[in-house]
Tab-separated table of C-alpha atoms in Angstrom:
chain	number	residue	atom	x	y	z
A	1	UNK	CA	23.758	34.045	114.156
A	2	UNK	CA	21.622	36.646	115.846
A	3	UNK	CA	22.364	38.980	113.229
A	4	UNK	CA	21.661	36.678	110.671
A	5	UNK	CA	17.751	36.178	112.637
A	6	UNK	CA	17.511	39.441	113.156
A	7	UNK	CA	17.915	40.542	108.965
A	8	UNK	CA	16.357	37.252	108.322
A	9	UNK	CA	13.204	38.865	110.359
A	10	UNK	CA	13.772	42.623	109.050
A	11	UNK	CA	13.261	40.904	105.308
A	12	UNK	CA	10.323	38.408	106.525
A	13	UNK	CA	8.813	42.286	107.058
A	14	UNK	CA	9.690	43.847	104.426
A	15	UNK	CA	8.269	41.243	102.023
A	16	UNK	CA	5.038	41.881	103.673
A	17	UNK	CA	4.853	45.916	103.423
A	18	UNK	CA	5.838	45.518	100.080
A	19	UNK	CA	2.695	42.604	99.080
A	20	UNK	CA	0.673	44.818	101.075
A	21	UNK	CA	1.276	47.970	99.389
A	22	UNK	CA	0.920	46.196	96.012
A	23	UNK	CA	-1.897	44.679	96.956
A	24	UNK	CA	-3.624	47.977	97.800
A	25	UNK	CA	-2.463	49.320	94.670
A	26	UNK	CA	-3.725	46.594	92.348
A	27	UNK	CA	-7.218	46.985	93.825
A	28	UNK	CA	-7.088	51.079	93.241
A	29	UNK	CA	-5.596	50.671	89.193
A	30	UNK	CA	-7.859	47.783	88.688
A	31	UNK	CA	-10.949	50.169	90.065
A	32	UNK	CA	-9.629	53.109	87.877
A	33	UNK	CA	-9.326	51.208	85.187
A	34	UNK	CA	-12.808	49.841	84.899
A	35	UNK	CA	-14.488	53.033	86.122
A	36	UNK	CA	-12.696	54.765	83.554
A	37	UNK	CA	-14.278	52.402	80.639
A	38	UNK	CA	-10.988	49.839	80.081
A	39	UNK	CA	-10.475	46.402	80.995
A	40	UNK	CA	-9.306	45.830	84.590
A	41	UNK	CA	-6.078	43.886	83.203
A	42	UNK	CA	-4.923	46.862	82.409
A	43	UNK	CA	-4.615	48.468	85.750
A	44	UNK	CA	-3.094	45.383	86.802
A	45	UNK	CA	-0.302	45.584	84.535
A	46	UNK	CA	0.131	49.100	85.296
A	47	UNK	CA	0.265	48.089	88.528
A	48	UNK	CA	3.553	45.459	87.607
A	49	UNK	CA	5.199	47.830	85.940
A	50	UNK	CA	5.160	50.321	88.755
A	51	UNK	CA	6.764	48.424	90.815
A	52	UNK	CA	8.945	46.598	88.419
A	53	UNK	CA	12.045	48.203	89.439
A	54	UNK	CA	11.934	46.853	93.704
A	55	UNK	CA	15.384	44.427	93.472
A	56	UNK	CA	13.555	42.065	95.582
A	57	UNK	CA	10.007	42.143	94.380
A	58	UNK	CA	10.237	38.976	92.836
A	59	UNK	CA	11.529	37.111	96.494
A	60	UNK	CA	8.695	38.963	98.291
A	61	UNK	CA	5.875	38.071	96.052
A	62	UNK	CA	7.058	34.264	96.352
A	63	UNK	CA	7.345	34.211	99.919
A	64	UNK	CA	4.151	35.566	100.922
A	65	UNK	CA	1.914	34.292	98.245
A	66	UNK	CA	3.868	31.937	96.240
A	67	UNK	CA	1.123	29.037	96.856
A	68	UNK	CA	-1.683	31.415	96.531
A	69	UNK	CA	-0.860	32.429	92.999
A	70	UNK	CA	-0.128	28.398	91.899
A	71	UNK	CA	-3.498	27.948	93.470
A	72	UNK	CA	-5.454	31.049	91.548
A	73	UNK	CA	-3.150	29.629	88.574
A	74	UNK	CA	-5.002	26.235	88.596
A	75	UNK	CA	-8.569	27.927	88.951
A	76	UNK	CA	-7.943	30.470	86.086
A	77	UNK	CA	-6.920	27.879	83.584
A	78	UNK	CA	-9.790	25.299	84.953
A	79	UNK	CA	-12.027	28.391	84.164
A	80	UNK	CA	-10.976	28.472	80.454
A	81	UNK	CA	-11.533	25.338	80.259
A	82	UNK	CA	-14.903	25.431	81.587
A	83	UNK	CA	-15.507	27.795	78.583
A	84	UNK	CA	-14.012	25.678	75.720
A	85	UNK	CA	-17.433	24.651	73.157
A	86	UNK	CA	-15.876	20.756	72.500
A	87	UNK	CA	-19.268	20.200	70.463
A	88	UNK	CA	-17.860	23.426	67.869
A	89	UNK	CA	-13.985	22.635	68.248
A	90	UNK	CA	-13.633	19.024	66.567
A	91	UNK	CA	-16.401	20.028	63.473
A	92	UNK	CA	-14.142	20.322	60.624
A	93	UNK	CA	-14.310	23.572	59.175
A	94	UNK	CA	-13.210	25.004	63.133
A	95	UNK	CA	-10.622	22.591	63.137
A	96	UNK	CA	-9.024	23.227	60.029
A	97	UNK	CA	-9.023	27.033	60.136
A	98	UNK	CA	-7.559	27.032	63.732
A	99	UNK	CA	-4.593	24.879	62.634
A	100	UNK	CA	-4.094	27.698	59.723
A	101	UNK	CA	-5.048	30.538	62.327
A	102	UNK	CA	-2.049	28.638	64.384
A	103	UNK	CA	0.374	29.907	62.329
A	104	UNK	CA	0.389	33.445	62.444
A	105	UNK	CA	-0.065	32.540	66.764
A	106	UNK	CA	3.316	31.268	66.736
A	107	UNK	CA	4.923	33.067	64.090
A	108	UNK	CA	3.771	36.675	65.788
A	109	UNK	CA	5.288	35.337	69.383
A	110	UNK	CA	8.187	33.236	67.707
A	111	UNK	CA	9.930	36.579	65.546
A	112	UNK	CA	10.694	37.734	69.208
A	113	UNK	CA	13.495	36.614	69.429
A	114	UNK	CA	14.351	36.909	65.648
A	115	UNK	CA	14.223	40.601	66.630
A	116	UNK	CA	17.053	39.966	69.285
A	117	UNK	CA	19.392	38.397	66.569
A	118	UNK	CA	18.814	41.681	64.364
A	119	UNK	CA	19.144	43.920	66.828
A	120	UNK	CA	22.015	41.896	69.013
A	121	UNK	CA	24.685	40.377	66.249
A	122	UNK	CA	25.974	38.554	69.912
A	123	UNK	CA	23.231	35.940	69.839
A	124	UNK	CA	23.539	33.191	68.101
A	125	UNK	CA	20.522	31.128	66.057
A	126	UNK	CA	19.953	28.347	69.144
A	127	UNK	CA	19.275	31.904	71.418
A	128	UNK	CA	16.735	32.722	69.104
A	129	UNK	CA	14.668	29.914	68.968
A	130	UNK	CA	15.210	29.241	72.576
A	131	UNK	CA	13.784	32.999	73.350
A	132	UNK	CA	10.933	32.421	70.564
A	133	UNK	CA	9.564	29.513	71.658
A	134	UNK	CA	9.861	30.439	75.409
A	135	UNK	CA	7.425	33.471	74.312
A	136	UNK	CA	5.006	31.249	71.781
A	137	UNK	CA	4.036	29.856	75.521
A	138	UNK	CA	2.716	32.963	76.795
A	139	UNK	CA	-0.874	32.547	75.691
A	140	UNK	CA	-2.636	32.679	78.710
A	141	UNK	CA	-3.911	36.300	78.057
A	142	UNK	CA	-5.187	35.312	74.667
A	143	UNK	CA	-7.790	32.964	75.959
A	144	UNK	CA	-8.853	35.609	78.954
A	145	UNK	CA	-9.357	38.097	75.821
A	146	UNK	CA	-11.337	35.682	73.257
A	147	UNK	CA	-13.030	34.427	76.529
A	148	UNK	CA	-14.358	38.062	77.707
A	149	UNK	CA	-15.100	38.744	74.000
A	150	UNK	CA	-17.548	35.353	73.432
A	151	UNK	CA	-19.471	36.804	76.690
A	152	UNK	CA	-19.930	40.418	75.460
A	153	UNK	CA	-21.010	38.675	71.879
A	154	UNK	CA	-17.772	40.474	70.144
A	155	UNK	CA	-16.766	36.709	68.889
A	156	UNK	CA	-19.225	34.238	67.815
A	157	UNK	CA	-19.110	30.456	69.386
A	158	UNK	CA	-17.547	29.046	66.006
A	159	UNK	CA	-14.557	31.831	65.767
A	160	UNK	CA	-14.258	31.282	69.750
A	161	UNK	CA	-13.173	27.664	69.022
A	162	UNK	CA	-10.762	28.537	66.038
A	163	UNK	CA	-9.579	31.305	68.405
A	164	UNK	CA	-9.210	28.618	71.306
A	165	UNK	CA	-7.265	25.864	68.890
A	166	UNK	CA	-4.524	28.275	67.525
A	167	UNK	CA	-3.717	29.339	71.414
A	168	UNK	CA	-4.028	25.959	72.733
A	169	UNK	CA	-1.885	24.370	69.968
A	170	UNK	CA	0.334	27.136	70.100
A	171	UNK	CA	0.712	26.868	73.996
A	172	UNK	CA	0.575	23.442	74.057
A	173	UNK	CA	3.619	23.190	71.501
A	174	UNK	CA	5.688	25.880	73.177
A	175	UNK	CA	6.672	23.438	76.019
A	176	UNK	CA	8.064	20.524	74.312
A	177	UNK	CA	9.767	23.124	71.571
A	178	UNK	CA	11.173	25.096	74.573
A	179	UNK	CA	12.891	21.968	76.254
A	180	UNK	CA	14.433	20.946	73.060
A	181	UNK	CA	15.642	24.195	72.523
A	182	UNK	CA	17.406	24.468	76.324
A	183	UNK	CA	19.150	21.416	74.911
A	184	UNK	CA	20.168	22.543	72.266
A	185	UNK	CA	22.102	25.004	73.743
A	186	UNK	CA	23.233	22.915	76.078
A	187	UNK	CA	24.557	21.015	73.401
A	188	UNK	CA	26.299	24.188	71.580
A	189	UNK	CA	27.741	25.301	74.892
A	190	UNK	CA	29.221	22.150	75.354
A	191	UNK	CA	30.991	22.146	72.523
A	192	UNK	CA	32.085	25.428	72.577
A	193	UNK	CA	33.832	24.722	75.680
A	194	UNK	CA	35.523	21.731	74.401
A	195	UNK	CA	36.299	23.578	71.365
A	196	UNK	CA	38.270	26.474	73.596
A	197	UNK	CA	40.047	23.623	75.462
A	198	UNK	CA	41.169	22.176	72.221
A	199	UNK	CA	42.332	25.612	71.182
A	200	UNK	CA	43.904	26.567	74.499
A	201	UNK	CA	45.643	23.291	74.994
């Protein structure tokens, strides 16, 4: 048991060298990045993929700021929101062209997975909708992007708010599609197994 306490605390440690470190080395890409003319974003996704390969980056990053990131979560999407022109989005023209401009959104993200099947004849058609639809979901960067273009006057309020209904129908959507699509598989697992029983027996 005092082993056990003793890795337990040895981990606990760990975890916090390793937010540290990251930490430190968001702050320097994210500088570099900007001083160097680019969007901070990109320094911090260089700074992900450096340290991408750590087996237990994922456990350390939950355990020592888990709740902070659902917490900066909830302010960055309250943000957006604080940005979305409800006055431009529901006047027809807007509304009609982001419903078409919603189809490309979820076509570009959906073919993901469409990709695996080509490229991996062991997946079967419920895998790729479940890994398309998981990936139509993953909008969130879409709305920092049109957001930061509407304030440097690259996107106009009117294309902002088709921009902002093709990502928020397509993220919206992604959810309930996703969940159906888990069951589905569920479903086809299922029966596979009681097809192999019926074979086997």
């Amino acid at each position: 048991e005092e082993e056990e306490e003793e890795e337990e605390l040895i981990s606990k440690e760990m975890y916090s060298w390793v937010v540290v470190v990251f930490c430190s080395v968001l702050l320097f890409m994210t500088f570099v990045a900007g001083y160097l003319g680019s969007t901070s974003l990109l320094g911090a996704f260089i700074t992900g993929v450096a340290f991408s390969q750590l087996p237990f980056k994922g456990d350390a990053w939950e355990k020592e700021v888990g709740p902070i990131t659902h917490a900066l979560s909830s302010l960055f999407f309250a943000s957006i929101g604080t940005l979305i022109p409800l006055n431009r989005m529901f006047h027809p023209k807007a509304f009609a062209i982001g419903m078409l401009f919603t189809i490309p959104a979820v076509l570009g993200k959906w073919v993901t997975g469409l990709v695996l099947y080509w490229f991996d004849g062991g997946y079967q058609w419920v895998d790729v909708n479940v890994v398309g639809w998981a990936m139509v979901g993953r909008g969130e960067l879409g709305f920092v992007m049109a957001a930061s273009a509407l304030r440097h006057g690259l996107l106009s309020p009117d294309t902002f708010a088709i921009t902002v209904w093709a990502l928020l129908v397509a993220t919206m959507a992604s959810p309930l599609i996703f969940r159906q699509c888990l069951a589905w598989k569920d479903r086809v697992a299922q029966m596979q197994v009681a097809g192999n029983s019926r074979g086997g027996g």
